[in-house]
Short mmCIF file of C-alpha atoms and ligand atoms in Angstrom, two decimals:
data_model
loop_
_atom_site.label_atom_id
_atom_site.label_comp_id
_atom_site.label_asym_id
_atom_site.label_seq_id
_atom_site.Cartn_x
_atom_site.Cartn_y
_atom_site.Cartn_z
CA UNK X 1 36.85 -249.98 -3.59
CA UNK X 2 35.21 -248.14 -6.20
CA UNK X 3 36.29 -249.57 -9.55
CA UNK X 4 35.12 -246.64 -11.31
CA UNK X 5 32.61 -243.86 -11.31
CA UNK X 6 30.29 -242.37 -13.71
CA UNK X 7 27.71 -240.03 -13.68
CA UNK X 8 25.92 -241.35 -10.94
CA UNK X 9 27.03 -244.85 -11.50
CA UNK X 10 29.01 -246.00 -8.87
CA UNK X 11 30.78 -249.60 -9.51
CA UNK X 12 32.02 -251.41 -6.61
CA UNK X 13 34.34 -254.37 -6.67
CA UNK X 14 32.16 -256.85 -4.67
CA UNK X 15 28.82 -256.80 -2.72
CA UNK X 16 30.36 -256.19 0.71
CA UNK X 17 32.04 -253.02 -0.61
CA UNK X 18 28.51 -251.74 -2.34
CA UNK X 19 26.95 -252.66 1.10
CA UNK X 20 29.18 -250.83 3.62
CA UNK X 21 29.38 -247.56 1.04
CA UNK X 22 25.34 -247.75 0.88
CA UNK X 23 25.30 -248.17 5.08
CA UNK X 24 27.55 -244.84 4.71
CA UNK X 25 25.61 -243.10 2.59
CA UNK X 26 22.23 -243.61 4.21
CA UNK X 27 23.70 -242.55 7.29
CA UNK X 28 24.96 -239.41 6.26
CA UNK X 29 21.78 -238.45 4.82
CA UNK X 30 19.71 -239.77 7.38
CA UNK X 31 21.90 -236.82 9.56
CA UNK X 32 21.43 -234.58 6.35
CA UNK X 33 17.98 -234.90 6.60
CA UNK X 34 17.28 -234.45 10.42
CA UNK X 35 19.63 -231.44 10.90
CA UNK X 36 17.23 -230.18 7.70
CA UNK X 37 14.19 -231.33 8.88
CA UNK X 38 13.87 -232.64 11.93
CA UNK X 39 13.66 -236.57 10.82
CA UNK X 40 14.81 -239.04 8.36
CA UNK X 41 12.08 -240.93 5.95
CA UNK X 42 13.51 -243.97 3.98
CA UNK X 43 11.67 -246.18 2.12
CA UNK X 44 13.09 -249.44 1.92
CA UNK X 45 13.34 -251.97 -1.01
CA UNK X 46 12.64 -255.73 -0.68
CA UNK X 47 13.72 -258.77 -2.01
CA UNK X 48 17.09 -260.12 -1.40
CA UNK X 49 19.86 -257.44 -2.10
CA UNK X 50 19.52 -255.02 0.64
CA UNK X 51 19.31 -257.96 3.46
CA UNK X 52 23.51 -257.71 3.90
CA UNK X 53 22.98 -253.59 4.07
CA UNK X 54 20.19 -254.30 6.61
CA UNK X 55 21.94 -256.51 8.78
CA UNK X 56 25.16 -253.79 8.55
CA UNK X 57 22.56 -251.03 9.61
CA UNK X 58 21.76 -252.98 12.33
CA UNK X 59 25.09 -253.50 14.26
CA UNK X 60 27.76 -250.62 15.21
CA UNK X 61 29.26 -248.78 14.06
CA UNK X 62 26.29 -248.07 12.01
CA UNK X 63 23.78 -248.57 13.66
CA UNK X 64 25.48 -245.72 16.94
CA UNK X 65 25.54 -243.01 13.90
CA UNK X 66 21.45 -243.33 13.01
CA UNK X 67 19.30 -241.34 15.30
CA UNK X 68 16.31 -243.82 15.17
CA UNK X 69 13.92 -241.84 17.51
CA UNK X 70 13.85 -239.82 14.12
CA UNK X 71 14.29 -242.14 11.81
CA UNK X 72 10.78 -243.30 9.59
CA UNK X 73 10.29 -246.48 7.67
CA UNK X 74 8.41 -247.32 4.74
CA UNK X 75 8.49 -249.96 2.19
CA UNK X 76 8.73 -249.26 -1.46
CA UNK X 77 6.50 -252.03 -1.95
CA UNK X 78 5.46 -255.68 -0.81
CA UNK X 79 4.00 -258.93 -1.89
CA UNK X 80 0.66 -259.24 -0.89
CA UNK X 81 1.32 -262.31 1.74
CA UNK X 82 0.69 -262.37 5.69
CA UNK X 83 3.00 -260.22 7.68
CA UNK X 84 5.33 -263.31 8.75
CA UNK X 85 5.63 -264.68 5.61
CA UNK X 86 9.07 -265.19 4.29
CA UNK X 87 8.34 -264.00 1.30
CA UNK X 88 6.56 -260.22 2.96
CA UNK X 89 9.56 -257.87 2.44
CA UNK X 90 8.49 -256.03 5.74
CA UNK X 91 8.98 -259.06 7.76
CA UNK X 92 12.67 -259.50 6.03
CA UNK X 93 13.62 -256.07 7.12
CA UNK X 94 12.33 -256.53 10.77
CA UNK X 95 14.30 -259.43 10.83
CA UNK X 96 17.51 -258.24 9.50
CA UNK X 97 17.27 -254.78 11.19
CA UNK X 98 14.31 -253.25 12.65
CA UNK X 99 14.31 -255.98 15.33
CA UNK X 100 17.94 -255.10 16.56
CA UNK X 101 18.24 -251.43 16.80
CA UNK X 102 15.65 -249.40 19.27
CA UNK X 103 13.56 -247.55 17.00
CA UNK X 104 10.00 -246.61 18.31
CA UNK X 105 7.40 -248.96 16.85
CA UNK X 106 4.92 -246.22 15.82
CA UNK X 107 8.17 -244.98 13.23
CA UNK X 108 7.45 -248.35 11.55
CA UNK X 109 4.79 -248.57 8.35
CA UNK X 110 4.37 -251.74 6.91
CA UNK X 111 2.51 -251.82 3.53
CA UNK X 112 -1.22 -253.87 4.77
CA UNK X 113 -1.53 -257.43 3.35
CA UNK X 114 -5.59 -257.30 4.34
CA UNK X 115 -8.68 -256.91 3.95
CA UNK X 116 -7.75 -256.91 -0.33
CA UNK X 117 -4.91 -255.37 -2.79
CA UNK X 118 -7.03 -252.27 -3.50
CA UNK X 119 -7.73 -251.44 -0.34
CA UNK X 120 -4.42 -251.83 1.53
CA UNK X 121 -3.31 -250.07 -1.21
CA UNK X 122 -5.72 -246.87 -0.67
CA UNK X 123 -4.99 -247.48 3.17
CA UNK X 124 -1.47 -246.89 2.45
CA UNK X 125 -1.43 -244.13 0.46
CA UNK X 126 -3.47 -242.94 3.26
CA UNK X 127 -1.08 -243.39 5.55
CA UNK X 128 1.32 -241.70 3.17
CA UNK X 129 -0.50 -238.45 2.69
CA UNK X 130 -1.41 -238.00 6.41
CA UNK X 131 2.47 -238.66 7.66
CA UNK X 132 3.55 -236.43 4.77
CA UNK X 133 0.53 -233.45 5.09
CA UNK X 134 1.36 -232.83 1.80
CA UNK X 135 -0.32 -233.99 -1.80
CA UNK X 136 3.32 -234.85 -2.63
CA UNK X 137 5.40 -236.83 -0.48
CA UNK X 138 9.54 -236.33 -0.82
CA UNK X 139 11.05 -238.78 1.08
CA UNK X 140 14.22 -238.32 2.30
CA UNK X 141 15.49 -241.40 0.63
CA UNK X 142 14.27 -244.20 -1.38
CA UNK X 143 16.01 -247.74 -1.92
CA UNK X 144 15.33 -249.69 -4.88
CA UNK X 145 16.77 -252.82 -6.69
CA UNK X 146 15.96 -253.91 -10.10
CA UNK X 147 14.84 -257.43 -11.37
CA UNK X 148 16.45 -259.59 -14.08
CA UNK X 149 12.94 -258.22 -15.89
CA UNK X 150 13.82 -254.52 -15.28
CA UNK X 151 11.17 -254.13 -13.06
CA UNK X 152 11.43 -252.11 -9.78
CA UNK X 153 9.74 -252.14 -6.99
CA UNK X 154 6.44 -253.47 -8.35
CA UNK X 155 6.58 -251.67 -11.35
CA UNK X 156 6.84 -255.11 -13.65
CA UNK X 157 6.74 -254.81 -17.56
CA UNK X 158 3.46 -254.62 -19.01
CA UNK X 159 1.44 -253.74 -16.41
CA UNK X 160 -1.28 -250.90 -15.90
CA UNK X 161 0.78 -249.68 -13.06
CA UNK X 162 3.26 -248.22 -14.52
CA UNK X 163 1.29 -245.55 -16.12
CA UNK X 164 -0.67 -244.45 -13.16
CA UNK X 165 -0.02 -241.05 -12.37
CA UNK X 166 -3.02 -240.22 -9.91
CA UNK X 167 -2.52 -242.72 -7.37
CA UNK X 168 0.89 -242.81 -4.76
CA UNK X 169 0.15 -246.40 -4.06
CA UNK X 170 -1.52 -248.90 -6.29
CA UNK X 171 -2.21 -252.69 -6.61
CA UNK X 172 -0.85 -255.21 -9.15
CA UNK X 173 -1.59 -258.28 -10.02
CA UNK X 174 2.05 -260.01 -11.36
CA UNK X 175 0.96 -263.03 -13.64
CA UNK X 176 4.09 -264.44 -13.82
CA UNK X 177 4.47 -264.65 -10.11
CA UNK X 178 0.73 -265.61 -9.47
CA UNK X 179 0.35 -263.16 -6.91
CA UNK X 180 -0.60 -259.76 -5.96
CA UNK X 181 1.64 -256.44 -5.27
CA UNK X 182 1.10 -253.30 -3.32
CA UNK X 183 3.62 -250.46 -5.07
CA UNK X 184 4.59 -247.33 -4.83
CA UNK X 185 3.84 -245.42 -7.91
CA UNK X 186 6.23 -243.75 -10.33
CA UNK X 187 4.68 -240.50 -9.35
CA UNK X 188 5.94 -240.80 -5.98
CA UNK X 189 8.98 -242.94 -6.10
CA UNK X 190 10.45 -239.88 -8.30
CA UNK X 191 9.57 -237.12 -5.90
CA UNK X 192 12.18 -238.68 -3.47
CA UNK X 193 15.16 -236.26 -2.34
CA UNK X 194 17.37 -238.95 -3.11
CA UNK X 195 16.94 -242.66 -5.19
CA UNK X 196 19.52 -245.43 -4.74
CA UNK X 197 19.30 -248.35 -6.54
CA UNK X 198 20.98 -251.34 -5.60
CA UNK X 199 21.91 -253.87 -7.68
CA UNK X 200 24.45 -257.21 -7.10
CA UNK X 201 25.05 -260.15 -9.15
CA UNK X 202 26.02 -261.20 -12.94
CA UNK X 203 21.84 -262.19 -13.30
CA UNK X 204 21.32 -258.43 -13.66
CA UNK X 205 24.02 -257.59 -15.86
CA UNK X 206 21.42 -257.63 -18.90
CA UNK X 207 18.73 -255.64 -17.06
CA UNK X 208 21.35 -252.95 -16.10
CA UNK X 209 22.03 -252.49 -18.96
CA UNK X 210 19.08 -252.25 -21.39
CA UNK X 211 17.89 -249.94 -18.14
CA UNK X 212 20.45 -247.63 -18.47
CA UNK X 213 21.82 -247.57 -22.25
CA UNK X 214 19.07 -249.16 -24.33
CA UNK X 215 16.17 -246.37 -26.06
CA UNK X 216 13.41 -245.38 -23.81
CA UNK X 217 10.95 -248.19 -23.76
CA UNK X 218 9.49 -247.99 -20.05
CA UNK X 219 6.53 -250.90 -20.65
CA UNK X 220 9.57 -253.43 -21.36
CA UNK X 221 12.15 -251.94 -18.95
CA UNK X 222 10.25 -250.46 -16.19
CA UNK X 223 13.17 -248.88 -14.03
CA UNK X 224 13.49 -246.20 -17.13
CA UNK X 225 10.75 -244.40 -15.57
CA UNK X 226 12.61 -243.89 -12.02
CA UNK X 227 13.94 -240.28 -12.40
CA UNK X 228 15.20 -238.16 -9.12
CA UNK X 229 12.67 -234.90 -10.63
CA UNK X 230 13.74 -233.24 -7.39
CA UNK X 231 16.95 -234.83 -5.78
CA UNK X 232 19.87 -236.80 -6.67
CA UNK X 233 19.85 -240.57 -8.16
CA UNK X 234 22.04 -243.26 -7.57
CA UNK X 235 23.30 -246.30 -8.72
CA UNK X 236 25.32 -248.69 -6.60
CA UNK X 237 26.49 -251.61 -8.39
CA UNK X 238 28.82 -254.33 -8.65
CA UNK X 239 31.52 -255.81 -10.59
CA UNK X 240 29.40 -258.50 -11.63
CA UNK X 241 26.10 -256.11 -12.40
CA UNK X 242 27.90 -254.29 -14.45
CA UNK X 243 30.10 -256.73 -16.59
CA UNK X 244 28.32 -255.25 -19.62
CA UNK X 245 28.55 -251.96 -19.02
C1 LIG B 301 10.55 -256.99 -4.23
C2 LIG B 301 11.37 -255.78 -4.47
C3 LIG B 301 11.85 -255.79 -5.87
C4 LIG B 301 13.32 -256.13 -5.77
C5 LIG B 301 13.81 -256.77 -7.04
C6 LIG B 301 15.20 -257.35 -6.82
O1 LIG B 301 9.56 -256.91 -3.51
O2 LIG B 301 10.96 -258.03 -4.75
O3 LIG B 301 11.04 -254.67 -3.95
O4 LIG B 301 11.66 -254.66 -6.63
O5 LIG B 301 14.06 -254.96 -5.48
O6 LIG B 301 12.90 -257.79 -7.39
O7 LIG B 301 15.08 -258.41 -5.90
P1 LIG B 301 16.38 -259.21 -5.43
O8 LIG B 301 17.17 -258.24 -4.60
O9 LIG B 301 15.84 -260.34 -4.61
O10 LIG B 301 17.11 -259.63 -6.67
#
């Protein structure tokens, strides 16, 4: 149940609910967007939040309404590990849903882990530009969650990332995790018809909030920058997320 509704806050009582209203919502614009334009292009978030919505998007009744002969994926943005890591949010997704529901393999575009982070970067924004034939993307929908650092996607605080406006796709090196990142940029993210962020769990109650009440300060909360210039931004959130709301 919705406790209450804001703007485009949307607070739900406990994960499962958030889960089953996001399944609903990406299927109704994934039939939006094909009755509109032929095909539906989501870019998923990683980590561990949208695993439950994957595995519901993978069973009926969801999984009957999505047409996924015209249904595209792409990934917001990935560690830069091998393919079958654990950690490689690609490989979480095939395993919670692309694995179970009979989409074509070619609709599938993993973010490359090789040869190097500035390359598989350019190779995916590449891949971007020629799927999209267009020197800005919209996809149809993008997912997003936030850290307990405000960051989204890869978009972590105090990195050169987040003011790249050129690039659709860059590399980042995350110090605190030791490790590289391939991201979407801001510049693209916010062309997306529609942004849904997800976010579950009293660890983010903090982030939530400095993201969405504290002054503009982008280099300390990164999610700030996400703004739907074109389309229609949501939040999906919990009880527990937004405790200090
Ligand atoms: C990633 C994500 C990242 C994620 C947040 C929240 O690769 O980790 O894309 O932006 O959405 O870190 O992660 P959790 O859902 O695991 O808390």
């Amino acid at each position: 149940m919705i406790m209450q509704q804001k703007n485009n806050i949307s607070v739900f009582d406990t994960p499962v609910e958030l889960t089953v209203a996001a399944a609903a919502l990406i299927v109704t614009l994934a039939q939006e967007a094909i009755k509109a334009r032929g095909r539906f292009v989501i870019s998923l978030s990683g980590g561990n939040t949208p695993k439950q919505l994957y595995q519901l998007l993978s069973r009926p009744p969801f999984s009957k309404q999505m047409d996924w002969e015209k249904t595209f994926v792409f990934w917001g943005d990935e560690r830069y590990v091998p393919p079958a890591d654990e950690q490689n949010n690609a490989h979480m997704a095939r395993v919670a849903l692309l694995d179970h529901v009979p989409i074509p393999p070619e609709n599938i575009y993993p973010i490359p882990v090789e040869p190097e982070p500035a390359a598989a970067a350019r190779a995916y924004e590449d891949t971007i530009r020629s799927f999209f034939r267009t020197a800005s993307p919209v996809f149809d929908l993008m997912l997003l969650g936030i850290g307990e650092n405000a960051h989204t996607a890869s978009l972590f605080p105090h990195t050169q990332v987040l003011a790249e406006r050129e690039h659709l796709v860059k590399e980042v090196y995350i110090e605190e995790l030791q490790m590289f990142r391939i991201t979407m940029t801001v510049s693209l993210i916010n062309c997306a018809h529609t942004i849904l962020f997800l976010v579950t769990g009293k660890a983010k109650a903090e982030a939530l909030k400095k993201i969405l009440t504290a002054p503009f300060q982008p280099n300390i909360y990164p999610a700030q920058l996400i703004k739907a210039e074109q389309g229609r931004l949501y939040w999906y959130v919990d009880s527990d997320a937004a405790a200090l709301l």
